Amino acid sequence: KTTFVIVHGGYPYTRQTNAMFGKPNVYADFSMQTLLLYPRALSEVLRDWLESYPDRVLFGTDAFSFGPAVDWPEVAWLSNATARQALAIALTGMMNDGEITRERALELARMVLHDNAAKLYKLK
């Protein structure tokens, strides 16, 4: 009856994370990957997850302060920008390959960026 959220998506073991999604109580956020990976590399992780378990993928910024020169707002901006670009690349690839429609891509984007977390954490 416990729900598990694999923080950072289990990076660098993202394929193992995808296998864990086979359990009904496992979710993963891809925070920190937005700071460690370029958007193209992150898009490959996201596409792998979205093709299998789109309702288990959660966005997170993992924003924190590196110190006065690079504080949390800068980290949050970079994380958000990378996440959105990676998600767009993944969804565009899925559309171009005929896996999903544009409408489904928009639905998946909403799920990842908001709806999945709202449902999991019972937010209004």
mmCIF file of C-alpha atoms in Angstrom:
data_model
loop_
_atom_site.group_PDB
_atom_site.id
_atom_site.type_symbol
_atom_site.label_atom_id
_atom_site.label_comp_id
_atom_site.label_asym_id
_atom_site.label_seq_id
_atom_site.Cartn_x
_atom_site.Cartn_y
_atom_site.Cartn_z
ATOM 1 C CA LYS A 1 0.000 0.000 0.000
ATOM 2 C CA THR A 2 3.070 2.247 -0.143
ATOM 3 C CA THR A 3 3.619 4.588 -3.076
ATOM 4 C CA PHE A 4 7.200 5.009 -4.237
ATOM 5 C CA VAL A 5 8.522 8.029 -6.111
ATOM 6 C CA ILE A 6 11.944 7.434 -7.600
ATOM 7 C CA VAL A 7 13.618 10.829 -7.325
ATOM 8 C CA HIS A 8 15.822 11.981 -10.177
ATOM 9 C CA GLY A 9 14.296 9.112 -12.135
ATOM 10 C CA GLY A 10 16.923 6.824 -10.682
ATOM 11 C CA TYR A 11 19.519 8.447 -12.936
ATOM 12 C CA PRO A 12 21.678 6.993 -14.426
ATOM 13 C CA TYR A 13 19.559 3.831 -14.164
ATOM 14 C CA THR A 14 16.595 5.193 -16.117
ATOM 15 C CA ARG A 15 15.891 1.948 -17.973
ATOM 16 C CA GLN A 16 15.618 0.142 -14.658
ATOM 17 C CA THR A 17 13.227 2.862 -13.529
ATOM 18 C CA ASN A 18 11.081 2.136 -16.572
ATOM 19 C CA ALA A 19 11.007 -1.534 -15.562
ATOM 20 C CA MET A 20 9.912 -0.539 -12.050
ATOM 21 C CA PHE A 21 6.913 1.273 -13.539
ATOM 22 C CA GLY A 22 5.454 -2.187 -14.074
ATOM 23 C CA LYS A 23 4.470 -2.071 -10.412
ATOM 24 C CA PRO A 24 1.243 -0.120 -9.846
ATOM 25 C CA ASN A 25 2.663 1.980 -7.001
ATOM 26 C CA VAL A 26 5.870 3.309 -8.611
ATOM 27 C CA TYR A 27 6.343 6.792 -10.050
ATOM 28 C CA ALA A 28 9.425 8.792 -10.982
ATOM 29 C CA ASP A 29 10.299 12.430 -11.300
ATOM 30 C CA PHE A 30 13.000 13.525 -13.696
ATOM 31 C CA SER A 31 14.332 16.308 -11.526
ATOM 32 C CA MET A 32 18.118 16.738 -11.485
ATOM 33 C CA GLN A 33 18.287 15.105 -14.925
ATOM 34 C CA THR A 34 17.333 18.546 -16.214
ATOM 35 C CA LEU A 35 20.608 19.816 -14.773
ATOM 36 C CA LEU A 36 22.772 16.832 -15.719
ATOM 37 C CA LEU A 37 21.610 16.118 -19.267
ATOM 38 C CA TYR A 38 21.217 18.154 -22.416
ATOM 39 C CA PRO A 39 17.635 18.315 -23.702
ATOM 40 C CA ARG A 40 18.240 15.733 -26.470
ATOM 41 C CA ALA A 41 19.556 13.112 -24.028
ATOM 42 C CA LEU A 42 16.753 13.802 -21.553
ATOM 43 C CA SER A 43 14.194 13.543 -24.364
ATOM 44 C CA GLU A 44 15.313 9.950 -24.978
ATOM 45 C CA VAL A 45 14.688 9.074 -21.324
ATOM 46 C CA LEU A 46 11.292 10.771 -21.390
ATOM 47 C CA ARG A 47 10.229 9.143 -24.639
ATOM 48 C CA ASP A 48 11.134 5.711 -23.277
ATOM 49 C CA TRP A 49 9.018 6.342 -20.193
ATOM 50 C CA LEU A 50 6.124 8.006 -22.029
ATOM 51 C CA GLU A 51 5.809 5.168 -24.508
ATOM 52 C CA SER A 52 5.316 2.727 -21.630
ATOM 53 C CA TYR A 53 3.842 4.460 -18.576
ATOM 54 C CA PRO A 54 2.930 8.105 -19.221
ATOM 55 C CA ASP A 55 0.833 8.302 -16.059
ATOM 56 C CA ARG A 56 3.895 7.624 -13.874
ATOM 57 C CA VAL A 57 6.162 10.439 -15.085
ATOM 58 C CA LEU A 58 6.488 13.538 -12.890
ATOM 59 C CA PHE A 59 8.190 16.855 -13.527
ATOM 60 C CA GLY A 60 10.326 18.398 -10.827
ATOM 61 C CA THR A 61 12.824 21.251 -10.908
ATOM 62 C CA ASP A 62 15.156 20.163 -8.122
ATOM 63 C CA ALA A 63 15.940 23.864 -7.810
ATOM 64 C CA PHE A 64 18.375 24.719 -5.066
ATOM 65 C CA SER A 65 21.072 27.259 -4.388
ATOM 66 C CA PHE A 66 24.629 26.721 -5.558
ATOM 67 C CA GLY A 67 25.509 29.895 -3.667
ATOM 68 C CA PRO A 68 25.186 33.658 -4.163
ATOM 69 C CA ALA A 69 26.360 33.586 -7.787
ATOM 70 C CA VAL A 70 23.881 30.902 -8.890
ATOM 71 C CA ASP A 71 20.869 30.881 -6.610
ATOM 72 C CA TRP A 72 17.686 28.830 -6.887
ATOM 73 C CA PRO A 73 15.888 31.136 -9.386
ATOM 74 C CA GLU A 74 18.586 30.575 -11.991
ATOM 75 C CA VAL A 75 18.608 26.837 -11.338
ATOM 76 C CA ALA A 76 14.809 26.705 -11.534
ATOM 77 C CA TRP A 77 14.819 28.611 -14.838
ATOM 78 C CA LEU A 78 17.419 26.284 -16.361
ATOM 79 C CA SER A 79 15.602 23.195 -15.117
ATOM 80 C CA ASN A 80 12.253 24.393 -16.474
ATOM 81 C CA ALA A 81 13.724 25.329 -19.849
ATOM 82 C CA THR A 82 15.534 22.016 -20.235
ATOM 83 C CA ALA A 83 12.506 19.996 -19.139
ATOM 84 C CA ARG A 84 10.155 21.723 -21.546
ATOM 85 C CA GLN A 85 12.566 21.444 -24.459
ATOM 86 C CA ALA A 86 13.249 17.756 -23.755
ATOM 87 C CA LEU A 87 9.539 17.006 -23.421
ATOM 88 C CA ALA A 88 8.840 18.833 -26.686
ATOM 89 C CA ILE A 89 11.553 16.853 -28.486
ATOM 90 C CA ALA A 90 10.210 13.555 -27.131
ATOM 91 C CA LEU A 91 6.583 14.306 -28.000
ATOM 92 C CA THR A 92 7.441 15.692 -31.436
ATOM 93 C CA GLY A 93 9.395 12.527 -32.191
ATOM 94 C CA MET A 94 6.447 10.395 -31.130
ATOM 95 C CA MET A 95 4.126 12.436 -33.366
ATOM 96 C CA ASN A 96 6.520 12.289 -36.334
ATOM 97 C CA ASP A 97 6.747 8.515 -35.947
ATOM 98 C CA GLY A 98 2.953 8.241 -35.958
ATOM 99 C CA GLU A 99 2.744 6.952 -32.385
ATOM 100 C CA ILE A 100 0.525 9.746 -31.090
ATOM 101 C CA THR A 101 -1.589 12.607 -32.379
ATOM 102 C CA ARG A 102 -1.006 16.267 -31.613
ATOM 103 C CA GLU A 103 -3.959 16.161 -29.213
ATOM 104 C CA ARG A 104 -2.426 13.211 -27.358
ATOM 105 C CA ALA A 105 0.921 15.015 -27.220
ATOM 106 C CA LEU A 106 -0.752 17.996 -25.554
ATOM 107 C CA GLU A 107 -2.502 15.662 -23.115
ATOM 108 C CA LEU A 108 0.791 13.927 -22.262
ATOM 109 C CA ALA A 109 2.514 17.270 -21.727
ATOM 110 C CA ARG A 110 -0.217 18.335 -19.285
ATOM 111 C CA MET A 111 0.031 14.998 -17.503
ATOM 112 C CA VAL A 112 3.798 15.218 -17.050
ATOM 113 C CA LEU A 113 3.929 18.886 -16.122
ATOM 114 C CA HIS A 114 0.902 18.922 -13.809
ATOM 115 C CA ASP A 115 -1.820 16.293 -13.799
ATOM 116 C CA ASN A 116 0.212 13.241 -12.740
ATOM 117 C CA ALA A 117 1.630 15.011 -9.676
ATOM 118 C CA ALA A 118 -1.725 16.587 -8.820
ATOM 119 C CA LYS A 119 -3.352 13.165 -8.877
ATOM 120 C CA LEU A 120 -0.548 11.398 -6.989
ATOM 121 C CA TYR A 121 -0.277 14.026 -4.257
ATOM 122 C CA LYS A 122 -4.042 14.681 -4.190
ATOM 123 C CA LEU A 123 -3.686 18.372 -5.023
ATOM 124 C CA LYS A 124 -6.597 20.529 -6.140
#
